[in-house]
Coordinates of C-alpha atoms in Angstrom, one line a residue:
L90 CA -77.1 9.5 6.1
C91 CA -77.3 6.7 3.4
L92 CA -79.1 4.2 5.7
D93 CA -82.5 3.3 4.1
Q94 CA -83.3 0.6 6.9
I95 CA -82.3 0.5 10.5
D96 CA -81.1 -3.0 10.6
C97 CA -78.8 -2.1 7.3
D98 CA -75.8 -4.3 6.6
R99 CA -73.1 -1.7 7.4
L100 CA -70.4 -3.2 5.8
A101 CA -72.4 -4.3 2.7
L102 CA -73.5 -0.5 2.5
R103 CA -69.6 0.6 2.9
R104 CA -68.5 -1.4 0.3
K105 CA -71.7 -0.3 -2.1
I106 CA -70.9 3.1 -1.4
E107 CA -66.9 2.6 -2.0
E108 CA -67.8 0.7 -5.3
S109 CA -69.9 3.7 -6.3
L110 CA -67.3 6.4 -5.6
G111 CA -64.8 4.1 -7.5
R112 CA -66.8 4.1 -10.3
L113 CA -67.3 8.3 -10.1
E114 CA -63.5 8.3 -9.8
N115 CA -62.9 6.3 -12.7
I116 CA -64.9 8.2 -15.2
S117 CA -63.5 11.4 -13.5
L118 CA -66.6 13.1 -12.3
I119 CA -64.9 13.3 -8.8
S120 CA -61.3 13.3 -7.5
R121 CA -60.2 11.5 -4.4
N122 CA -57.6 13.1 -1.9
G123 CA -57.0 10.6 0.9
D124 CA -60.4 10.4 2.6
L125 CA -61.7 13.0 0.9
Y126 CA -63.8 12.9 -2.3
S127 CA -64.4 16.0 -4.3
F128 CA -66.8 16.8 -7.3
L129 CA -65.0 18.1 -10.5
T130 CA -65.7 20.9 -12.7
N131 CA -65.7 20.5 -16.6
E132 CA -62.2 21.9 -16.8
E133 CA -61.1 19.9 -13.4
R134 CA -62.7 16.7 -15.3
D135 CA -60.7 17.1 -18.6
I136 CA -57.3 17.6 -16.6
A137 CA -58.0 14.6 -14.4
K138 CA -58.9 12.5 -17.7
E139 CA -55.4 13.7 -19.0
I140 CA -53.6 12.9 -15.7
G141 CA -55.3 9.4 -15.9
Q142 CA -54.0 8.6 -19.5
V143 CA -50.6 9.4 -18.3
E144 CA -48.4 6.1 -19.2
L145 CA -46.2 4.8 -16.9
A146 CA -42.9 2.9 -17.5
S147 CA -42.5 -0.6 -16.5
G148 CA -41.0 -0.7 -13.0
E149 CA -41.6 2.8 -12.4
D150 CA -44.2 2.5 -9.6
S151 CA -41.5 -0.1 -7.9
R152 CA -38.6 2.3 -8.3
Q153 CA -40.8 5.0 -6.6
L154 CA -41.7 2.8 -3.9
G155 CA -37.9 2.3 -3.5
E156 CA -37.0 6.1 -3.5
I157 CA -39.8 6.4 -0.7
I158 CA -38.3 3.4 1.4
F159 CA -34.5 3.8 0.8
T160 CA -34.4 7.8 1.0
E161 CA -37.6 8.9 3.1
I162 CA -37.7 6.1 5.5
Y163 CA -34.1 4.2 5.7
K164 CA -32.6 7.9 5.0
D165 CA -30.2 6.6 2.5
Q166 CA -28.6 4.2 4.9
R167 CA -25.9 2.0 3.1
K168 CA -24.2 0.4 5.9
H169 CA -25.0 -1.5 9.1
R170 CA -22.5 -1.1 11.9
Y171 CA -22.6 -4.6 13.7
S172 CA -23.0 -4.2 17.5
V173 CA -20.3 -6.7 18.4
N174 CA -17.0 -5.4 16.7
K175 CA -18.2 -1.9 15.4
M176 CA -17.5 -2.9 12.0
D177 CA -19.3 -1.2 9.4
F178 CA -21.1 -3.6 6.6
E179 CA -22.1 -2.2 3.3
F180 CA -25.3 -3.7 1.7
N181 CA -26.8 -3.6 -1.6
R182 CA -30.3 -2.3 -2.0
R183 CA -33.0 -3.9 -4.3
I184 CA -36.6 -3.4 -4.9
D185 CA -38.9 -6.1 -6.8
G186 CA -35.5 -7.0 -8.5
F187 CA -34.5 -3.5 -9.4
P188 CA -31.3 -2.5 -8.0
H189 CA -31.2 1.0 -6.1
G190 CA -27.8 2.7 -6.2
H191 CA -24.6 1.4 -6.8
Q192 CA -24.1 -2.3 -6.5
K193 CA -21.0 -4.4 -5.3
D194 CA -20.0 -7.9 -5.3
G195 CA -19.8 -9.7 -2.4
L196 CA -21.9 -7.3 -0.4
L197 CA -25.0 -7.9 1.9
T198 CA -28.3 -7.6 0.2
L199 CA -31.5 -6.0 1.1
N200 CA -34.4 -7.1 -1.0
I201 CA -37.8 -5.7 -0.8
L202 CA -41.1 -7.4 -2.2
S203 CA -43.9 -5.0 -3.2
P204 CA -47.5 -5.7 -4.8
F205 CA -46.1 -4.1 -7.9
S206 CA -43.8 -7.1 -8.6
D207 CA -45.0 -9.7 -11.4
D208 CA -44.1 -12.3 -8.8
Y209 CA -45.7 -11.1 -5.8
E210 CA -48.5 -13.5 -5.8
V211 CA -45.7 -16.5 -6.4
M212 CA -43.5 -15.1 -3.9
D213 CA -45.6 -15.9 -1.0
R214 CA -43.9 -15.7 2.8
G215 CA -42.6 -19.5 2.5
R216 CA -40.8 -18.7 -1.1
C217 CA -39.3 -15.5 0.6
V218 CA -38.1 -17.6 3.4
L219 CA -36.6 -20.0 1.0
K220 CA -35.0 -17.0 -1.1
S221 CA -33.4 -15.1 1.8
G222 CA -31.2 -18.4 2.1
D223 CA -29.6 -17.4 -1.5
N224 CA -26.1 -16.2 -1.9
G225 CA -25.0 -17.0 1.8
G226 CA -27.9 -15.3 3.2
E227 CA -30.0 -12.3 2.4
V228 CA -32.9 -9.7 4.0
W229 CA -36.0 -10.3 2.2
I230 CA -39.0 -7.8 3.3
R231 CA -42.4 -8.8 1.9
L232 CA -44.7 -6.2 2.0
S233 CA -48.4 -6.6 2.6
N234 CA -50.7 -6.0 -0.5
D235 CA -52.6 -2.6 0.1
A236 CA -54.8 -1.9 -2.9
N237 CA -55.1 2.1 -1.7
L238 CA -51.5 2.4 -1.6
G239 CA -50.8 1.0 -5.2
K240 CA -53.5 3.3 -6.6
E241 CA -52.2 6.5 -4.5
L242 CA -48.5 5.8 -5.6
Q243 CA -49.5 5.4 -9.3
T244 CA -51.6 8.6 -9.1
Y245 CA -48.9 10.5 -7.4
L246 CA -46.4 9.4 -10.2
K247 CA -49.0 10.2 -13.2
A248 CA -49.9 13.7 -11.7
T249 CA -46.0 14.4 -11.1
K250 CA -45.4 13.4 -14.9
Y251 CA -48.1 15.4 -15.9
L252 CA -47.4 18.6 -13.8
T253 CA -43.9 18.4 -15.1
R254 CA -45.2 18.5 -18.8
K255 CA -47.5 21.4 -18.1
T256 CA -44.9 24.2 -18.0
D257 CA -46.6 26.4 -20.5
G258 CA -46.5 30.2 -19.2
T259 CA -49.3 31.0 -21.8
L260 CA -52.1 28.7 -19.8
P261 CA -55.1 30.3 -18.6
E262 CA -55.4 31.6 -14.9
S263 CA -58.0 29.0 -14.2
T264 CA -55.9 26.3 -15.5
K265 CA -53.0 27.3 -13.6
R266 CA -55.0 27.5 -10.2
I267 CA -56.3 24.2 -10.9
L268 CA -52.7 22.9 -11.6
A269 CA -51.4 24.3 -8.3
E270 CA -54.5 22.7 -6.5
I271 CA -53.4 19.3 -8.0
A272 CA -49.4 19.9 -7.1
A273 CA -50.4 20.8 -3.4
E274 CA -52.9 17.7 -3.1
N275 CA -49.8 15.6 -4.8
Q276 CA -47.5 16.9 -2.1
G277 CA -50.0 15.8 0.5
R278 CA -50.3 12.7 -1.3
Y279 CA -46.7 11.9 -1.1
G280 CA -46.7 12.8 2.6
R281 CA -49.4 10.2 3.3
L282 CA -47.4 7.5 0.9
V283 CA -44.5 7.9 3.3
L284 CA -46.7 7.1 6.0
A285 CA -48.3 4.5 5.0
V286 CA -45.2 2.7 3.9
E287 CA -43.4 3.3 7.0
A288 CA -46.3 1.9 9.2
M289 CA -46.3 -1.1 6.7
L290 CA -42.6 -1.5 7.2
G291 CA -43.0 -1.9 10.9
S292 CA -45.6 -4.8 10.5
T293 CA -44.7 -6.8 7.5
D294 CA -43.0 -10.2 6.9
Y295 CA -39.0 -10.3 7.4
C296 CA -37.2 -13.2 6.0
V297 CA -33.3 -13.5 6.8
A298 CA -31.0 -16.2 5.8
G299 CA -33.7 -18.8 5.5
Q300 CA -35.8 -18.0 8.4
G301 CA -38.9 -15.9 9.0
L302 CA -37.6 -13.1 11.6
K303 CA -40.0 -12.2 14.5
I304 CA -39.3 -8.4 14.6
K305 CA -39.7 -6.9 18.3
T306 CA -40.1 -3.3 17.2
G307 CA -42.5 -1.4 14.8
N308 CA -39.8 1.2 13.8
P309 CA -38.6 0.6 10.2
L310 CA -34.9 1.5 11.2
E311 CA -34.8 -0.5 14.2
A312 CA -36.6 -3.3 12.3
L313 CA -34.1 -3.2 9.6
S314 CA -30.9 -3.4 12.1
E315 CA -32.2 -6.2 14.0
S316 CA -32.7 -8.1 10.6
F317 CA -28.8 -7.3 9.8
E318 CA -27.7 -8.0 13.3
Y319 CA -29.3 -11.5 12.8
L320 CA -27.8 -11.9 9.3
I321 CA -24.2 -10.9 10.4
Q322 CA -24.4 -13.2 13.4
N323 CA -25.7 -16.1 11.5
T324 CA -23.9 -15.9 8.2
F325 CA -20.4 -14.8 9.0
I326 CA -19.2 -18.1 10.3
K327 CA -15.5 -17.3 10.6
M328 CA -16.0 -14.1 12.7
G329 CA -15.8 -15.9 15.8
Y330 CA -11.9 -16.9 14.8
L331 CA -11.1 -13.4 16.4
K332 CA -11.9 -14.3 19.8
R333 CA -10.0 -11.1 21.4
L334 CA -10.4 -7.8 19.5
L335 CA -7.9 -5.2 20.1
P336 CA -9.1 -1.8 21.5
E337 CA -6.1 0.1 19.3
P338 CA -5.0 -2.3 16.5
M339 CA -2.9 0.0 14.9
K340 CA -0.8 0.7 18.1
E341 CA -0.6 -2.9 18.4
L342 CA 0.5 -3.4 14.7
H343 CA 3.1 -0.6 15.4
A344 CA 4.6 -2.2 18.4
V345 CA 4.9 -5.7 16.7
L346 CA 6.8 -4.3 13.8
K347 CA 9.1 -1.7 15.6
A348 CA 10.2 -4.3 18.2
N349 CA 14.0 -4.1 18.4
D350 CA 14.6 -7.7 19.8
I351 CA 13.4 -9.8 17.0
S352 CA 14.2 -13.1 18.4
K353 CA 12.5 -12.1 21.7
E354 CA 9.2 -10.8 19.7
T355 CA 9.1 -14.1 18.1
L356 CA 9.3 -16.2 20.9
Q357 CA 6.5 -14.3 22.9
L358 CA 4.5 -14.5 19.4
Q359 CA 4.7 -18.2 19.2
A360 CA 3.9 -18.7 22.9
G361 CA 1.1 -16.2 23.3
E362 CA -0.9 -15.7 20.0
S363 CA -4.4 -14.2 21.2
N364 CA -6.3 -15.2 17.9
P365 CA -4.5 -18.5 16.8
D366 CA -7.4 -19.7 14.8
A367 CA -7.6 -16.5 13.1
L368 CA -3.9 -16.7 12.4
A369 CA -4.1 -20.4 11.1
D370 CA -6.7 -19.4 8.5
L371 CA -5.0 -16.4 7.0
R372 CA -1.7 -18.8 7.2
N373 CA -3.7 -21.5 5.3
Q374 CA -5.0 -19.1 2.7
L375 CA -1.3 -17.5 1.8
D376 CA -0.1 -21.6 1.7
L377 CA -2.8 -22.1 -1.0
S378 CA -2.1 -19.0 -2.8
A379 CA 2.0 -20.1 -2.9
Q380 CA 1.2 -23.4 -4.1
K381 CA -0.9 -22.4 -6.8
S382 CA 1.5 -19.5 -7.8
V383 CA -1.6 -16.9 -7.3
P384 CA -0.2 -13.6 -6.2
V385 CA -1.9 -12.3 -3.2
V386 CA -2.4 -8.3 -3.2
L387 CA -3.1 -6.6 0.1
H388 CA -6.2 -4.6 -1.0
D389 CA -8.0 -7.7 -2.0
L390 CA -7.0 -9.7 0.7
L391 CA -8.3 -6.9 3.3
E392 CA -11.6 -6.5 1.4
R393 CA -12.3 -10.2 1.1
R394 CA -11.4 -10.5 4.7
S395 CA -14.4 -8.0 5.4
L396 CA -16.6 -10.1 3.7
R397 CA -18.5 -13.3 4.2
P398 CA -17.7 -15.7 5.7
Y399 CA -15.2 -13.4 7.8
G400 CA -16.3 -10.2 8.5
W401 CA -12.9 -9.5 10.2
V402 CA -12.1 -5.8 10.9
E403 CA -9.3 -4.2 9.0
G404 CA -6.9 -3.2 11.6
E405 CA -6.9 -6.9 13.3
V406 CA -6.0 -8.3 9.6
L407 CA -3.1 -5.8 9.6
V408 CA -2.0 -7.3 13.0
L409 CA -2.1 -10.9 11.8
L410 CA -0.2 -9.9 8.8
G411 CA 2.6 -8.0 10.9
R412 CA 2.7 -11.2 13.0
L413 CA 3.5 -13.4 10.1
L414 CA 6.0 -10.6 9.0
I415 CA 7.9 -10.9 12.1
L416 CA 7.7 -14.7 12.2
G417 CA 9.5 -14.7 8.7
E418 CA 6.6 -16.7 7.0
I419 CA 5.6 -14.0 4.6
Q420 CA 7.1 -10.7 3.1
L421 CA 5.6 -7.5 1.6
V422 CA 6.9 -7.1 -2.1
M423 CA 6.1 -3.6 -4.1
D424 CA 7.5 -3.2 -7.7
N425 CA 9.5 -6.5 -7.7
A426 CA 11.3 -4.9 -4.3
V427 CA 11.0 -6.5 -1.2
I428 CA 9.9 -3.7 1.5
P429 CA 12.4 -4.0 4.5
M430 CA 10.9 -4.3 8.0
D431 CA 11.4 -0.9 8.9
K432 CA 9.3 0.2 6.2
A433 CA 6.6 -2.2 6.5
Y434 CA 4.2 -0.4 8.9
E435 CA 4.0 2.5 6.6
A436 CA 3.4 0.1 3.6
L437 CA 0.7 -1.7 5.4
T438 CA -1.0 1.5 6.6
N439 CA -0.7 3.4 3.4
T440 CA -4.2 3.0 1.8
S441 CA -3.0 4.4 -1.6
K442 CA -0.2 1.8 -2.0
R443 CA -2.2 -1.4 -1.1
R444 CA -3.1 -2.1 -4.6
K445 CA 0.7 -2.4 -5.3
I446 CA 1.8 -4.5 -2.5
L447 CA 1.8 -8.1 -3.0
I448 CA 2.1 -10.6 0.0
K449 CA 4.3 -13.5 -0.7
K450 CA 4.9 -16.7 1.2
R451 CA 8.9 -16.9 2.4
I452 CA 10.3 -20.2 1.7
V453 CA 12.0 -21.3 5.0
T454 CA 15.9 -21.2 4.5
N455 CA 17.6 -24.5 5.4
P456 CA 19.2 -23.8 8.9
K457 CA 22.4 -25.3 8.0
L458 CA 22.6 -22.5 5.3
I459 CA 22.2 -19.8 8.1
Q460 CA 24.7 -21.3 10.0
D461 CA 27.3 -21.6 7.2
A462 CA 26.2 -17.9 6.5
R463 CA 27.2 -17.0 10.2
K464 CA 30.3 -18.9 9.9
L465 CA 31.4 -17.0 6.7
G466 CA 30.7 -13.7 8.2
N467 CA 32.9 -14.6 11.1
D468 CA 35.7 -15.5 8.8
L469 CA 35.2 -12.2 6.5
F470 CA 34.7 -9.8 9.3
K471 CA 36.1 -11.5 12.3
E472 CA 32.8 -10.9 14.0
M473 CA 29.8 -13.8 14.3
G474 CA 26.8 -12.3 13.2
P475 CA 23.3 -13.0 14.8
D476 CA 21.2 -16.3 14.4
G477 CA 18.0 -16.1 12.1
E478 CA 17.5 -15.6 8.5
D479 CA 16.8 -12.2 8.5
A480 CA 19.2 -11.2 11.2
I481 CA 22.2 -12.8 9.3
S482 CA 20.8 -11.5 5.9
T483 CA 20.9 -7.6 7.5
F484 CA 24.2 -8.4 9.3
L485 CA 25.9 -9.4 6.0
R486 CA 24.2 -6.6 3.8
S487 CA 25.5 -4.0 6.2
K488 CA 29.1 -5.1 6.3
F489 CA 29.0 -5.3 2.5
L490 CA 28.0 -1.9 2.1
E491 CA 30.8 -0.8 4.3
W492 CA 33.2 -2.4 1.9
Q493 CA 31.2 -1.1 -1.1
S494 CA 31.6 2.6 0.6
D495 CA 35.2 2.0 1.3
L496 CA 35.9 0.9 -2.3
N497 CA 34.4 3.9 -4.0
S498 CA 36.3 6.1 -1.8
Y499 CA 39.6 4.7 -2.8
Q500 CA 38.7 4.2 -6.6
P501 CA 39.1 8.0 -7.7
L502 CA 42.9 7.4 -6.5
A503 CA 43.5 4.1 -7.8
Q504 CA 42.1 5.3 -11.5
T505 CA 45.0 7.8 -11.8
G506 CA 47.4 5.1 -12.1
T507 CA 49.8 6.5 -9.6
Y508 CA 48.2 4.5 -6.7
P509 CA 47.8 0.5 -6.5
G510 CA 44.4 -1.4 -6.2
K511 CA 42.9 -0.2 -9.5
Q512 CA 41.7 -3.6 -11.0
E513 CA 41.0 -5.2 -7.3
I514 CA 38.8 -2.0 -6.5
K515 CA 36.9 -2.5 -10.0
D516 CA 36.1 -6.7 -9.3
G517 CA 35.2 -5.9 -5.8
L518 CA 32.6 -3.4 -6.4
I519 CA 31.4 -5.6 -9.5
L520 CA 30.7 -8.6 -6.9
L521 CA 29.1 -6.6 -4.3
G522 CA 26.8 -5.0 -6.8
T523 CA 25.7 -8.5 -7.6
L524 CA 25.2 -9.3 -3.8
L525 CA 23.2 -5.9 -2.8
V526 CA 20.7 -5.9 -5.4
D527 CA 17.1 -6.5 -3.9
Q528 CA 16.3 -10.0 -3.1
E529 CA 14.6 -11.8 -0.3
S530 CA 16.9 -13.2 2.5
G531 CA 17.0 -16.7 1.7
K532 CA 17.9 -16.2 -1.7
F533 CA 20.7 -13.4 -0.7
I534 CA 22.3 -15.9 1.7
E535 CA 22.4 -18.9 -1.0
R536 CA 23.8 -16.3 -3.3
V537 CA 26.5 -15.2 -0.8
L538 CA 27.4 -18.9 -0.2
A539 CA 27.8 -19.6 -3.9
V540 CA 30.4 -16.9 -3.9
R541 CA 32.4 -17.6 -1.0
K542 CA 35.6 -18.0 -2.4
D543 CA 35.3 -14.7 -4.0
L544 CA 34.3 -12.8 -0.9
E545 CA 37.3 -14.5 1.1
D546 CA 39.7 -13.2 -1.6
L547 CA 37.7 -9.8 -1.5
A548 CA 38.3 -9.8 2.2
D549 CA 42.0 -9.8 1.8
N550 CA 42.0 -7.2 -0.8
H551 CA 39.8 -5.1 1.1
Q552 CA 42.1 -5.4 4.3
N553 CA 45.1 -4.5 2.1
L554 CA 43.5 -1.6 0.5
F555 CA 42.1 -0.3 3.8
D556 CA 45.6 -0.6 5.4
F557 CA 47.1 1.1 2.4
Y558 CA 44.6 3.9 1.7
T559 CA 44.2 4.7 5.5
H560 CA 47.8 4.4 7.0
T561 CA 50.5 3.7 4.6
K562 CA 49.7 6.1 1.7
P563 CA 52.0 8.7 2.9
T564 CA 54.8 6.3 2.7
W565 CA 53.8 5.1 -0.9
E566 CA 53.7 9.0 -1.7
K567 CA 57.2 9.6 -0.4
L568 CA 58.9 6.6 -1.9
R569 CA 57.3 7.7 -5.3
S570 CA 58.4 11.2 -5.0
Q571 CA 61.8 10.4 -3.7
Y572 CA 62.5 7.8 -6.7
E573 CA 61.7 10.6 -9.0
V574 CA 64.6 12.6 -7.2
F575 CA 66.9 9.8 -7.8
K576 CA 66.0 8.9 -11.1
P577 CA 68.3 11.5 -13.4
N578 CA 71.2 9.9 -11.6
K579 CA 69.9 6.4 -12.1
S580 CA 73.0 5.3 -14.3
D581 CA 75.5 6.7 -11.5
L582 CA 73.6 5.1 -8.6
E583 CA 73.4 1.8 -10.2
K584 CA 77.2 1.7 -10.2
D585 CA 77.3 1.8 -6.6
A586 CA 76.9 -1.7 -4.5
T587 CA 74.8 0.1 -2.0
A588 CA 72.5 2.3 -3.8
G589 CA 72.2 0.0 -6.9
P590 CA 70.4 -2.8 -5.6
A591 CA 68.3 -0.3 -3.3
L592 CA 66.9 1.9 -6.2
R593 CA 66.1 -1.2 -8.2
R594 CA 64.0 -2.6 -5.4
M595 CA 62.2 1.0 -5.2
E596 CA 61.4 0.4 -8.8
E597 CA 60.1 -3.1 -8.3
I598 CA 57.9 -1.9 -5.2
L599 CA 56.5 1.0 -7.2
R600 CA 55.4 -1.4 -10.4
A601 CA 54.0 -4.0 -8.0
P602 CA 50.0 -4.3 -8.4
A603 CA 50.0 -5.1 -4.7
P604 CA 53.0 -3.5 -3.3
Y605 CA 51.4 -3.5 0.3
G606 CA 53.6 -5.9 2.3
M607 CA 56.7 -4.5 0.8
L608 CA 56.3 -0.8 2.0
K609 CA 57.8 -1.5 5.5
D610 CA 61.2 -1.7 3.8
A611 CA 60.5 1.8 2.2
E612 CA 62.2 4.0 4.6
T613 CA 65.6 1.8 4.6
L614 CA 65.9 2.0 0.8
I615 CA 65.1 5.7 0.6
G616 CA 68.3 6.1 3.1
K617 CA 70.5 3.8 1.3
V618 CA 70.1 5.6 -1.8
S619 CA 69.7 8.8 -0.6
G620 CA 73.1 8.8 1.2
V621 CA 74.9 7.7 -2.0
N622 CA 73.0 10.2 -4.0
N623 CA 73.9 13.1 -1.8
T624 CA 77.8 11.9 -1.9
L625 CA 77.6 12.2 -6.0
L626 CA 75.8 15.5 -5.5
Q627 CA 78.5 16.9 -3.2
A628 CA 81.2 15.7 -5.6
I629 CA 79.5 17.0 -8.8
R630 CA 78.5 20.6 -7.0
A631 CA 82.2 21.0 -5.8
E632 CA 83.3 20.4 -9.1
A633 CA 81.0 22.8 -10.6
Q634 CA 81.8 25.3 -8.0
N635 CA 85.3 25.2 -8.8
E636 CA 84.5 25.6 -12.5
I637 CA 82.3 28.5 -11.9
E638 CA 85.0 30.5 -9.5
A639 CA 87.8 30.0 -12.0
K640 CA 85.2 31.8 -14.7
V641 CA 84.6 34.2 -12.2
A642 CA 88.1 35.1 -11.7
S643 CA 88.8 35.1 -15.2
L644 CA 86.1 37.5 -15.9
S645 CA 87.2 39.8 -13.2
D646 CA 90.8 40.0 -14.7
D647 CA 89.1 41.0 -17.8
L648 CA 87.2 43.7 -16.3
K649 CA 90.0 44.8 -14.5
L650 CA 92.4 45.5 -17.6
A651 CA 89.2 47.3 -19.5
G652 CA 89.1 49.6 -16.6
A653 CA 85.2 48.6 -16.0
T654 CA 83.6 50.4 -13.2
D655 CA 82.5 48.4 -10.0
S656 CA 78.6 48.6 -11.2
F657 CA 79.2 47.4 -14.6
A658 CA 81.5 44.8 -13.4
N659 CA 79.0 43.5 -10.6
N660 CA 76.1 43.3 -13.2
L661 CA 78.2 41.0 -15.5
K662 CA 79.4 38.7 -12.7
K663 CA 75.8 38.5 -11.1
P664 CA 74.7 35.3 -13.2
L665 CA 78.1 33.5 -12.7
A666 CA 77.3 34.4 -8.8
D667 CA 74.0 33.4 -8.9
L668 CA 74.9 29.6 -10.5

């Protein structure tokens, strides 16, 4: 309808018409809603002017664009699942330098550059390619410059702000109607923005890890996934150290840590490690940390191995740690106490404890000390303990715990003062207490060998105490009780050539601090003294009985002369009869 010549330049005419419409829109005579233009009434024109005068904060357009991209188009996706090992990689999201959502150190980064950025003209495709190589490799998406998109987005933001402020319920009905129409138009505008940006993301420039990437799809989510696949594949250079991924790492970890035959398991591990490069890399890190005296926290190690340049699955790292535990190269420490092997699986898999668990490199114990400990164990317990640092340490601990339990059971009787071994039990418990405190196997072995002489003495004392309290305690108690029977007649018994020495020997045994070897003579001594004592008793008893009988006869005579009745007489004679 606007053609005035048959051979008119249609492109020039289109530009002329668009410029005219733009001028009318700028002075608020018409409004634009997509490809539709409408003339405004006076009231609509006033409202349009007010909307045009709404000020936007710096970066507000970039943030709103980020909201559209990250929330509407990318569906708030914050992780990428790598197709090779099914591991989830979190990533930070940024647009025009503004962070979108919570940011974490060490994560992958997705950067989007829009025409709203002050650096847009400077950051051409070549510079974006260079920037994508920073920080170990990033994903950069440079959106194309669409003037209509920018204008639509700013109109949307200004209208949204304006409508938020115009919430007065006293407005005229005509004004309310106009505001409702603006709100409806703005909602449609937002939908068009989403579609426009989605189309733009499917055909824009993708720069990844210093390379311009040729995306094979027009779907934004698939394009993003393709970008991260390339980024992970080309920046996680140590991911390939895990040559064989376990289908069920936790089952493997349980099997490794619960193996009954540790020596056999060790041989299998040394001969058939499936990921030797990964194990060597982990071992090297722990060695360096030990040399620098830097503590290695389990949580931090797992987190670090999930980042570049590793990208290792958590379960695989736990299995590697389990192998180093079985090999005796490391130990787990929590609250300054070494976690025993039977508790290692629970400690490694309990996520709430990982910040408290330290991984310490073990100092390899001199093999000669291990053999010395085995020999000492054989001397103490008449049993040769197993080979290996942990194995002999566990063996000795179990034997010392048995000793400790025995001594604790003997102590109550010994403390009464009527049973032997009080001081030996006390000294033994103190010695065992110093040995059984929590400490690593190597130090435990060194400590045991350092107190070898004391342990040999304790072994002798324990054997004596064990025999006494288990077998000969009744003999001791009989000896003691019989001595108390003989004691009132001590002065008479000592005059006897047989009973005197035997009684003195009984006293010597009862007063001896270690009477264990003397108790074999107890029955003989008791027999000797008892025979003489019984003879003395019989003589004294006969003498006493004669005297009582004489008194009974005298009393009977007196009662008879007095004419006492039989009942009365019997009552008076009863005490003498009882004697």
